[in-house]
Amino acid sequence: MAKVTIQDVAKEAGVSITTVSRVMNNNYPVAEKTRKKVEIAIKKLAFRPNLLARSLIQNSTKTIGILTPSLENLFFSEVIKGIDQVTGPKGYTTFLCHTEGKEDKERELIESLLNRQVDGIIMIDPRRENVLSGYLEKLAKEVPLLLINGHSAGIACDYVLNAAEDGVMEALRYFEGEGLTKIAFLRGKKSYSYDIKEEVYDHFMKEHGYSGQVVRIKDGNDAHTVEQAKEAVMGLLDGEDCPEAILACNDWMAVGALNAAKSMGTQVPKDLRIIGFDNTIISQITEPKLSTIDQQMTKLGGLAAKRIYQMMTDEDHNRQKIYLETKLIIRES
């Protein structure tokens, strides 16, 4: 079956190829009667325009690349949903790339996106090595680039950020207000956002002279993280100096800590308090329900999408850092 062309549409509608093009691109006024004739012809012939050819003419592919270190963690899923809610209605298609948290794969996927002529790139929690090496700063000069939760001082990029430092402080002050000073910090092995949170935790604990311990679990996807967090916390609770509270870097880890407490016969919140991070749906379906830091993930993604759209369509390319506040949600843990 021969592929339908724009010439076929023009012939069917009884108009010129230029008129069909104007209707499709909506870039010149066309009489309403003529527009309807063209639209009817397009529908009748099931015409699909050549997007590649159109992108060459318009110098835009209407595509955006999104890089995420995880597909399992609901934080990233919610952020991506927020991005899509803004970009979809504007006619953009997204390429979703899973970096697995590896800096070399992150660079490889970026190069692939550039070869596909994407109009912009959004990176969620980029690898610190690529930020500090100058790779991303150089990339930002080639294509509109936005980093979500990957800010580093002195690096010239656009950012949309959660005020994660404030969230950590709010959780620690809550523990302190409850008379809890033996606080453990549960994190993954490798993440820029974990590093930022740990820095705030370290400063707070040293400043107040409290007893703290950083527990690092192994790398892995978030399904594995629950079990790995459980194992790490079981070891912690089995020691002589058990913590009174645990602050976890995300809700998955907090679930692992909760499971560990149950296995060890430690009652939550009577014997141990746990606070997670992100406020994903998981925090609302555990038993007991998890207290957590709300990062407004969908709103975070929406802000990122609005900013990248500005960068792709406006002449103003002044660097911006947009902050979104966090909030402590107290539930049952």
mmCIF file of C-alpha atoms in Angstrom:
data_model
loop_
_atom_site.group_PDB
_atom_site.id
_atom_site.type_symbol
_atom_site.label_atom_id
_atom_site.label_comp_id
_atom_site.label_asym_id
_atom_site.label_seq_id
_atom_site.Cartn_x
_atom_site.Cartn_y
_atom_site.Cartn_z
ATOM 1 C CA MET A 1 0.000 0.000 0.000
ATOM 2 C CA ALA A 2 1.489 3.317 -1.116
ATOM 3 C CA LYS A 3 2.209 5.898 1.567
ATOM 4 C CA VAL A 4 -0.134 8.882 1.509
ATOM 5 C CA THR A 5 1.663 12.140 0.710
ATOM 6 C CA ILE A 6 0.849 15.802 1.202
ATOM 7 C CA GLN A 7 0.241 15.946 -2.560
ATOM 8 C CA ASP A 8 -2.508 13.333 -2.151
ATOM 9 C CA VAL A 9 -4.162 15.428 0.560
ATOM 10 C CA ALA A 10 -4.005 18.569 -1.583
ATOM 11 C CA LYS A 11 -5.586 16.729 -4.511
ATOM 12 C CA GLU A 12 -8.348 15.242 -2.339
ATOM 13 C CA ALA A 13 -9.193 18.635 -0.801
ATOM 14 C CA GLY A 14 -8.869 20.513 -4.100
ATOM 15 C CA VAL A 15 -6.310 22.969 -2.706
ATOM 16 C CA SER A 16 -2.614 23.664 -3.099
ATOM 17 C CA ILE A 17 0.166 21.907 -1.213
ATOM 18 C CA THR A 18 0.980 25.260 0.431
ATOM 19 C CA THR A 19 -2.553 25.488 1.829
ATOM 20 C CA VAL A 20 -2.302 21.994 3.299
ATOM 21 C CA SER A 21 1.015 22.929 4.876
ATOM 22 C CA ARG A 22 -0.468 26.091 6.385
ATOM 23 C CA VAL A 23 -3.357 24.154 7.880
ATOM 24 C CA MET A 24 -1.043 21.542 9.357
ATOM 25 C CA ASN A 25 1.440 24.021 10.779
ATOM 26 C CA ASN A 26 -1.194 26.608 11.704
ATOM 27 C CA ASN A 27 1.282 29.346 10.820
ATOM 28 C CA TYR A 28 -0.776 31.348 8.298
ATOM 29 C CA PRO A 29 -4.461 32.288 8.252
ATOM 30 C CA VAL A 30 -6.650 29.954 6.190
ATOM 31 C CA ALA A 31 -10.377 30.407 5.523
ATOM 32 C CA GLU A 32 -12.451 28.226 7.854
ATOM 33 C CA LYS A 33 -14.241 26.505 4.934
ATOM 34 C CA THR A 34 -10.909 25.636 3.309
ATOM 35 C CA ARG A 35 -9.426 24.463 6.618
ATOM 36 C CA LYS A 36 -12.301 22.030 7.141
ATOM 37 C CA LYS A 37 -11.875 20.618 3.620
ATOM 38 C CA VAL A 38 -8.198 19.950 4.330
ATOM 39 C CA GLU A 39 -8.906 18.408 7.739
ATOM 40 C CA ILE A 40 -11.536 16.113 6.222
ATOM 41 C CA ALA A 41 -9.081 15.023 3.527
ATOM 42 C CA ILE A 42 -6.355 14.332 6.126
ATOM 43 C CA LYS A 43 -8.734 12.191 8.154
ATOM 44 C CA LYS A 44 -10.138 10.357 5.127
ATOM 45 C CA LEU A 45 -6.678 9.474 3.787
ATOM 46 C CA ALA A 46 -5.235 8.798 7.279
ATOM 47 C CA PHE A 47 -2.360 11.088 6.377
ATOM 48 C CA ARG A 48 0.608 11.156 8.759
ATOM 49 C CA PRO A 49 3.020 14.035 8.203
ATOM 50 C CA ASN A 50 6.759 13.435 7.995
ATOM 51 C CA LEU A 51 7.842 14.720 11.397
ATOM 52 C CA LEU A 52 11.511 14.526 10.486
ATOM 53 C CA ALA A 53 11.034 16.737 7.457
ATOM 54 C CA ARG A 54 8.919 19.140 9.469
ATOM 55 C CA SER A 55 11.550 19.323 12.215
ATOM 56 C CA LEU A 56 14.216 20.232 9.660
ATOM 57 C CA ILE A 57 12.051 23.081 8.391
ATOM 58 C CA GLN A 58 11.017 24.329 11.819
ATOM 59 C CA ASN A 59 14.385 23.639 13.487
ATOM 60 C CA SER A 60 12.528 21.814 16.264
ATOM 61 C CA THR A 61 11.792 18.131 16.851
ATOM 62 C CA LYS A 62 9.251 18.832 19.618
ATOM 63 C CA THR A 63 11.035 16.273 21.765
ATOM 64 C CA ILE A 64 12.567 16.459 25.242
ATOM 65 C CA GLY A 65 14.974 13.990 26.818
ATOM 66 C CA ILE A 66 14.458 13.006 30.464
ATOM 67 C CA LEU A 67 17.201 11.166 32.336
ATOM 68 C CA THR A 68 16.413 9.417 35.611
ATOM 69 C CA PRO A 69 18.605 7.184 37.797
ATOM 70 C CA SER A 70 15.657 4.948 38.747
ATOM 71 C CA LEU A 71 12.353 3.745 37.347
ATOM 72 C CA GLU A 72 11.258 1.931 40.512
ATOM 73 C CA ASN A 73 11.470 4.826 42.976
ATOM 74 C CA LEU A 74 8.109 6.585 43.000
ATOM 75 C CA PHE A 75 9.791 9.943 43.584
ATOM 76 C CA PHE A 76 11.139 9.888 40.045
ATOM 77 C CA SER A 77 7.873 8.551 38.619
ATOM 78 C CA GLU A 78 5.933 11.424 40.169
ATOM 79 C CA VAL A 79 8.434 13.998 38.913
ATOM 80 C CA ILE A 80 8.200 12.564 35.389
ATOM 81 C CA LYS A 81 4.394 12.649 35.606
ATOM 82 C CA GLY A 82 4.598 16.339 36.524
ATOM 83 C CA ILE A 83 6.841 17.003 33.526
ATOM 84 C CA ASP A 84 4.515 15.177 31.143
ATOM 85 C CA GLN A 85 1.445 17.042 32.413
ATOM 86 C CA VAL A 86 3.023 20.263 31.166
ATOM 87 C CA THR A 87 4.906 19.176 28.041
ATOM 88 C CA GLY A 88 2.223 16.854 26.613
ATOM 89 C CA PRO A 89 -0.431 19.554 26.046
ATOM 90 C CA LYS A 90 2.231 21.707 24.401
ATOM 91 C CA GLY A 91 2.774 19.007 21.762
ATOM 92 C CA TYR A 92 6.089 17.639 23.030
ATOM 93 C CA THR A 93 7.098 13.990 23.111
ATOM 94 C CA THR A 94 9.544 12.817 25.777
ATOM 95 C CA PHE A 95 12.348 10.281 25.526
ATOM 96 C CA LEU A 96 12.702 8.619 28.938
ATOM 97 C CA CYS A 97 16.220 7.349 29.648
ATOM 98 C CA HIS A 98 17.171 5.145 32.594
ATOM 99 C CA THR A 99 20.771 5.809 33.668
ATOM 100 C CA GLU A 100 20.800 3.239 36.503
ATOM 101 C CA GLY A 101 22.704 5.852 38.502
ATOM 102 C CA LYS A 102 25.879 5.321 36.443
ATOM 103 C CA GLU A 103 27.816 8.370 35.270
ATOM 104 C CA ASP A 104 29.171 6.687 32.123
ATOM 105 C CA LYS A 105 25.707 5.523 31.060
ATOM 106 C CA GLU A 106 24.380 9.012 31.785
ATOM 107 C CA ARG A 107 26.876 10.512 29.315
ATOM 108 C CA GLU A 108 26.153 7.772 26.764
ATOM 109 C CA LEU A 109 22.410 8.468 26.864
ATOM 110 C CA ILE A 110 22.950 12.225 26.628
ATOM 111 C CA GLU A 111 24.975 11.756 23.453
ATOM 112 C CA SER A 112 22.187 9.566 22.062
ATOM 113 C CA LEU A 113 19.631 12.296 22.804
ATOM 114 C CA LEU A 114 21.804 14.911 21.115
ATOM 115 C CA ASN A 115 22.042 12.705 18.029
ATOM 116 C CA ARG A 116 18.251 12.656 17.968
ATOM 117 C CA GLN A 117 18.201 16.457 17.972
ATOM 118 C CA VAL A 118 16.066 16.828 21.101
ATOM 119 C CA ASP A 119 15.001 20.400 21.852
ATOM 120 C CA GLY A 120 15.944 20.142 25.524
ATOM 121 C CA ILE A 121 17.155 17.793 28.257
ATOM 122 C CA ILE A 122 15.931 17.405 31.847
ATOM 123 C CA MET A 123 18.119 15.447 34.251
ATOM 124 C CA ILE A 124 16.791 14.215 37.600
ATOM 125 C CA ASP A 125 19.409 13.792 40.327
ATOM 126 C CA PRO A 126 22.379 13.812 37.903
ATOM 127 C CA ARG A 127 25.553 11.993 38.827
ATOM 128 C CA ARG A 128 27.892 14.205 40.793
ATOM 129 C CA GLU A 129 30.906 13.174 38.705
ATOM 130 C CA ASN A 130 29.299 14.635 35.572
ATOM 131 C CA VAL A 131 28.317 17.813 37.396
ATOM 132 C CA LEU A 132 31.709 18.522 38.964
ATOM 133 C CA SER A 133 33.762 17.481 35.922
ATOM 134 C CA GLY A 134 32.278 20.345 33.900
ATOM 135 C CA TYR A 135 30.602 17.967 31.439
ATOM 136 C CA LEU A 136 27.098 19.225 32.171
ATOM 137 C CA GLU A 137 28.148 22.863 32.231
ATOM 138 C CA LYS A 138 29.593 22.417 28.741
ATOM 139 C CA LEU A 139 26.435 20.579 27.647
ATOM 140 C CA ALA A 140 24.288 23.493 28.850
ATOM 141 C CA LYS A 141 25.965 25.679 26.215
ATOM 142 C CA GLU A 142 24.883 23.294 23.445
ATOM 143 C CA VAL A 143 21.257 22.528 24.349
ATOM 144 C CA PRO A 144 18.681 23.790 26.879
ATOM 145 C CA LEU A 145 19.546 21.753 29.965
ATOM 146 C CA LEU A 146 17.747 21.667 33.299
ATOM 147 C CA LEU A 147 18.888 19.793 36.395
ATOM 148 C CA ILE A 148 16.418 18.660 39.045
ATOM 149 C CA ASN A 149 17.973 18.329 42.511
ATOM 150 C CA GLY A 150 21.547 18.405 41.299
ATOM 151 C CA HIS A 151 22.770 21.862 42.286
ATOM 152 C CA SER A 152 26.462 22.472 42.828
ATOM 153 C CA ALA A 153 27.835 25.909 43.649
ATOM 154 C CA GLY A 154 29.682 27.585 40.799
ATOM 155 C CA ILE A 155 28.280 25.324 38.047
ATOM 156 C CA ALA A 156 26.493 27.398 35.378
ATOM 157 C CA CYS A 157 23.296 25.425 34.736
ATOM 158 C CA ASP A 158 19.579 25.896 35.268
ATOM 159 C CA TYR A 159 18.104 24.146 38.293
ATOM 160 C CA VAL A 160 14.781 23.292 39.868
ATOM 161 C CA LEU A 161 15.414 22.164 43.427
ATOM 162 C CA ASN A 162 13.698 20.821 46.480
ATOM 163 C CA ALA A 163 14.821 22.585 49.638
ATOM 164 C CA ALA A 164 16.012 19.177 50.870
ATOM 165 C CA GLU A 165 18.303 20.783 53.448
ATOM 166 C CA ASP A 166 15.281 22.401 55.085
ATOM 167 C CA GLY A 167 13.465 19.069 55.101
ATOM 168 C CA VAL A 168 16.354 17.340 56.879
ATOM 169 C CA MET A 169 16.542 20.127 59.451
ATOM 170 C CA GLU A 170 12.803 19.991 60.085
ATOM 171 C CA ALA A 171 12.952 16.229 60.683
ATOM 172 C CA LEU A 172 15.967 16.508 63.005
ATOM 173 C CA ARG A 173 14.384 19.329 64.977
ATOM 174 C CA TYR A 174 11.241 17.246 65.331
ATOM 175 C CA PHE A 175 13.275 14.380 66.775
ATOM 176 C CA GLU A 176 15.026 16.827 69.085
ATOM 177 C CA GLY A 177 11.708 18.257 70.235
ATOM 178 C CA GLU A 178 10.600 14.734 71.127
ATOM 179 C CA GLY A 179 13.699 14.342 73.310
ATOM 180 C CA LEU A 180 15.460 12.007 70.850
ATOM 181 C CA THR A 181 19.191 12.613 70.421
ATOM 182 C CA LYS A 182 20.500 9.202 69.268
ATOM 183 C CA ILE A 183 19.620 9.573 65.590
ATOM 184 C CA ALA A 184 20.839 7.366 62.738
ATOM 185 C CA PHE A 185 20.958 8.497 59.094
ATOM 186 C CA LEU A 186 20.093 5.863 56.478
ATOM 187 C CA ARG A 187 21.282 6.454 52.921
ATOM 188 C CA GLY A 188 22.250 4.713 49.695
ATOM 189 C CA LYS A 189 25.820 4.376 48.582
ATOM 190 C CA LYS A 190 25.816 6.873 45.754
ATOM 191 C CA SER A 191 23.604 9.906 45.173
ATOM 192 C CA TYR A 192 24.191 13.628 45.054
ATOM 193 C CA SER A 193 20.942 14.263 46.934
ATOM 194 C CA TYR A 194 22.015 11.805 49.646
ATOM 195 C CA ASP A 195 25.317 13.676 49.999
ATOM 196 C CA ILE A 196 23.514 16.975 50.525
ATOM 197 C CA LYS A 197 21.232 15.487 53.164
ATOM 198 C CA GLU A 198 24.128 13.835 54.949
ATOM 199 C CA GLU A 199 26.040 17.113 55.123
ATOM 200 C CA VAL A 200 23.095 18.757 56.907
ATOM 201 C CA TYR A 201 22.736 15.766 59.222
ATOM 202 C CA ASP A 202 26.456 15.755 60.108
ATOM 203 C CA HIS A 203 26.467 19.476 60.828
ATOM 204 C CA PHE A 204 23.380 19.273 63.034
ATOM 205 C CA MET A 205 24.591 16.288 65.043
ATOM 206 C CA LYS A 206 28.068 17.755 65.626
ATOM 207 C CA GLU A 207 26.691 21.195 66.478
ATOM 208 C CA HIS A 208 24.427 19.725 69.161
ATOM 209 C CA GLY A 209 26.804 17.030 70.368
ATOM 210 C CA TYR A 210 24.293 14.270 69.697
ATOM 211 C CA SER A 211 25.107 10.619 69.084
ATOM 212 C CA GLY A 212 24.748 9.826 65.386
ATOM 213 C CA GLN A 213 25.585 7.107 62.927
ATOM 214 C CA VAL A 214 25.494 7.091 59.116
ATOM 215 C CA VAL A 215 24.342 3.771 57.675
ATOM 216 C CA ARG A 216 25.100 3.206 53.994
ATOM 217 C CA ILE A 217 23.252 0.488 52.122
ATOM 218 C CA LYS A 218 24.468 -1.048 48.876
ATOM 219 C CA ASP A 219 23.590 0.178 45.416
ATOM 220 C CA GLY A 220 20.637 -1.445 43.712
ATOM 221 C CA ASN A 221 17.161 -0.744 42.421
ATOM 222 C CA ASP A 222 14.570 0.304 44.950
ATOM 223 C CA ALA A 223 12.998 -3.126 45.257
ATOM 224 C CA HIS A 224 16.396 -4.370 46.413
ATOM 225 C CA THR A 225 16.900 -1.267 48.519
ATOM 226 C CA VAL A 226 14.041 -2.260 50.838
ATOM 227 C CA GLU A 227 15.712 -5.569 51.657
ATOM 228 C CA GLN A 228 19.180 -4.045 51.826
ATOM 229 C CA ALA A 229 17.934 -1.297 54.151
ATOM 230 C CA LYS A 230 16.251 -3.927 56.295
ATOM 231 C CA GLU A 231 19.510 -5.879 56.617
ATOM 232 C CA ALA A 232 21.509 -2.738 57.416
ATOM 233 C CA VAL A 233 19.064 -1.569 60.081
ATOM 234 C CA MET A 234 18.777 -5.026 61.637
ATOM 235 C CA GLY A 235 22.525 -4.909 62.160
ATOM 236 C CA LEU A 236 22.162 -1.457 63.665
ATOM 237 C CA LEU A 237 19.395 -2.505 66.072
ATOM 238 C CA ASP A 238 21.323 -5.620 67.057
ATOM 239 C CA GLY A 239 24.218 -3.514 68.328
ATOM 240 C CA GLU A 240 24.879 -2.242 71.830
ATOM 241 C CA ASP A 241 24.106 1.401 71.059
ATOM 242 C CA CYS A 242 20.718 1.315 69.326
ATOM 243 C CA PRO A 243 19.368 4.565 67.890
ATOM 244 C CA GLU A 244 16.195 6.172 69.149
ATOM 245 C CA ALA A 245 15.307 7.473 65.695
ATOM 246 C CA ILE A 246 16.182 6.930 62.041
ATOM 247 C CA LEU A 247 16.025 9.484 59.243
ATOM 248 C CA ALA A 248 15.956 7.716 55.867
ATOM 249 C CA CYS A 249 16.861 9.353 52.540
ATOM 250 C CA ASN A 250 13.713 8.075 50.841
ATOM 251 C CA ASP A 251 10.515 6.210 51.656
ATOM 252 C CA TRP A 252 11.799 2.908 50.251
ATOM 253 C CA MET A 253 14.636 2.911 52.778
ATOM 254 C CA ALA A 254 12.231 3.916 55.535
ATOM 255 C CA VAL A 255 10.077 0.865 54.685
ATOM 256 C CA GLY A 256 13.205 -1.282 54.993
ATOM 257 C CA ALA A 257 13.893 0.262 58.417
ATOM 258 C CA LEU A 258 10.299 -0.385 59.466
ATOM 259 C CA ASN A 259 10.531 -4.029 58.343
ATOM 260 C CA ALA A 260 13.780 -4.409 60.265
ATOM 261 C CA ALA A 261 12.179 -3.075 63.425
ATOM 262 C CA LYS A 262 9.319 -5.567 63.092
ATOM 263 C CA SER A 263 11.746 -8.452 62.583
ATOM 264 C CA MET A 264 13.756 -7.427 65.658
ATOM 265 C CA GLY A 265 10.697 -6.971 67.856
ATOM 266 C CA THR A 266 11.314 -3.225 68.091
ATOM 267 C CA GLN A 267 8.066 -1.304 68.394
ATOM 268 C CA VAL A 268 7.558 1.728 66.156
ATOM 269 C CA PRO A 269 7.061 4.450 67.306
ATOM 270 C CA LYS A 270 7.326 3.393 70.983
ATOM 271 C CA ASP A 271 10.936 2.161 70.825
ATOM 272 C CA LEU A 272 12.058 3.681 67.540
ATOM 273 C CA ARG A 273 10.921 6.642 65.454
ATOM 274 C CA ILE A 274 11.337 6.573 61.667
ATOM 275 C CA ILE A 275 11.003 9.409 59.160
ATOM 276 C CA GLY A 276 11.293 8.854 55.414
ATOM 277 C CA PHE A 277 11.709 11.269 52.522
ATOM 278 C CA ASP A 278 9.486 12.018 49.490
ATOM 279 C CA ASN A 279 5.921 11.377 50.736
ATOM 280 C CA THR A 280 5.194 8.741 48.110
ATOM 281 C CA ILE A 281 2.060 6.607 48.242
ATOM 282 C CA ILE A 282 4.122 3.925 49.993
ATOM 283 C CA SER A 283 4.319 6.065 53.122
ATOM 284 C CA GLN A 284 0.524 5.980 53.410
ATOM 285 C CA ILE A 285 0.011 2.218 53.095
ATOM 286 C CA THR A 286 2.606 0.857 55.540
ATOM 287 C CA GLU A 287 1.698 -0.300 59.048
ATOM 288 C CA PRO A 288 2.253 1.944 60.876
ATOM 289 C CA LYS A 289 1.936 4.734 58.304
ATOM 290 C CA LEU A 290 5.269 6.451 57.712
ATOM 291 C CA SER A 291 6.069 9.969 58.731
ATOM 292 C CA THR A 292 7.983 11.581 55.866
ATOM 293 C CA ILE A 293 9.190 14.740 54.187
ATOM 294 C CA ASP A 294 6.863 15.878 51.405
ATOM 295 C CA GLN A 295 8.868 17.026 48.365
ATOM 296 C CA GLN A 296 5.835 17.833 46.167
ATOM 297 C CA MET A 297 7.241 15.670 43.383
ATOM 298 C CA THR A 298 4.563 16.306 40.763
ATOM 299 C CA LYS A 299 4.794 20.055 41.283
ATOM 300 C CA LEU A 300 8.588 19.804 41.083
ATOM 301 C CA GLY A 301 8.296 18.136 37.670
ATOM 302 C CA GLY A 302 5.768 20.714 36.506
ATOM 303 C CA LEU A 303 8.068 23.598 37.458
ATOM 304 C CA ALA A 304 10.934 21.916 35.628
ATOM 305 C CA ALA A 305 8.799 21.454 32.502
ATOM 306 C CA LYS A 306 7.676 25.083 32.507
ATOM 307 C CA ARG A 307 11.257 26.280 32.862
ATOM 308 C CA ILE A 308 12.646 24.038 30.080
ATOM 309 C CA TYR A 309 9.835 25.219 27.809
ATOM 310 C CA GLN A 310 10.885 28.827 28.456
ATOM 311 C CA MET A 311 14.471 27.929 27.692
ATOM 312 C CA MET A 312 13.525 26.209 24.430
ATOM 313 C CA THR A 313 11.229 28.951 23.146
ATOM 314 C CA ASP A 314 12.463 32.266 24.586
ATOM 315 C CA GLU A 315 15.478 34.403 23.798
ATOM 316 C CA ASP A 316 16.158 34.958 27.520
ATOM 317 C CA HIS A 317 18.608 32.289 28.658
ATOM 318 C CA ASN A 318 19.642 33.776 31.997
ATOM 319 C CA ARG A 319 20.478 30.997 34.440
ATOM 320 C CA GLN A 320 17.837 30.330 37.076
ATOM 321 C CA LYS A 321 17.608 28.342 40.308
ATOM 322 C CA ILE A 322 14.008 27.654 41.290
ATOM 323 C CA TYR A 323 13.362 26.309 44.798
ATOM 324 C CA LEU A 324 10.349 24.331 46.013
ATOM 325 C CA GLU A 325 9.790 24.035 49.749
ATOM 326 C CA THR A 326 9.455 20.751 51.614
ATOM 327 C CA LYS A 327 7.153 19.908 54.521
ATOM 328 C CA LEU A 328 7.301 17.366 57.351
ATOM 329 C CA ILE A 329 4.270 15.068 57.380
ATOM 330 C CA ILE A 330 3.782 13.388 60.755
ATOM 331 C CA ARG A 331 1.871 10.099 60.603
ATOM 332 C CA GLU A 332 2.313 7.069 62.852
ATOM 333 C CA SER A 333 5.992 6.138 62.740
#
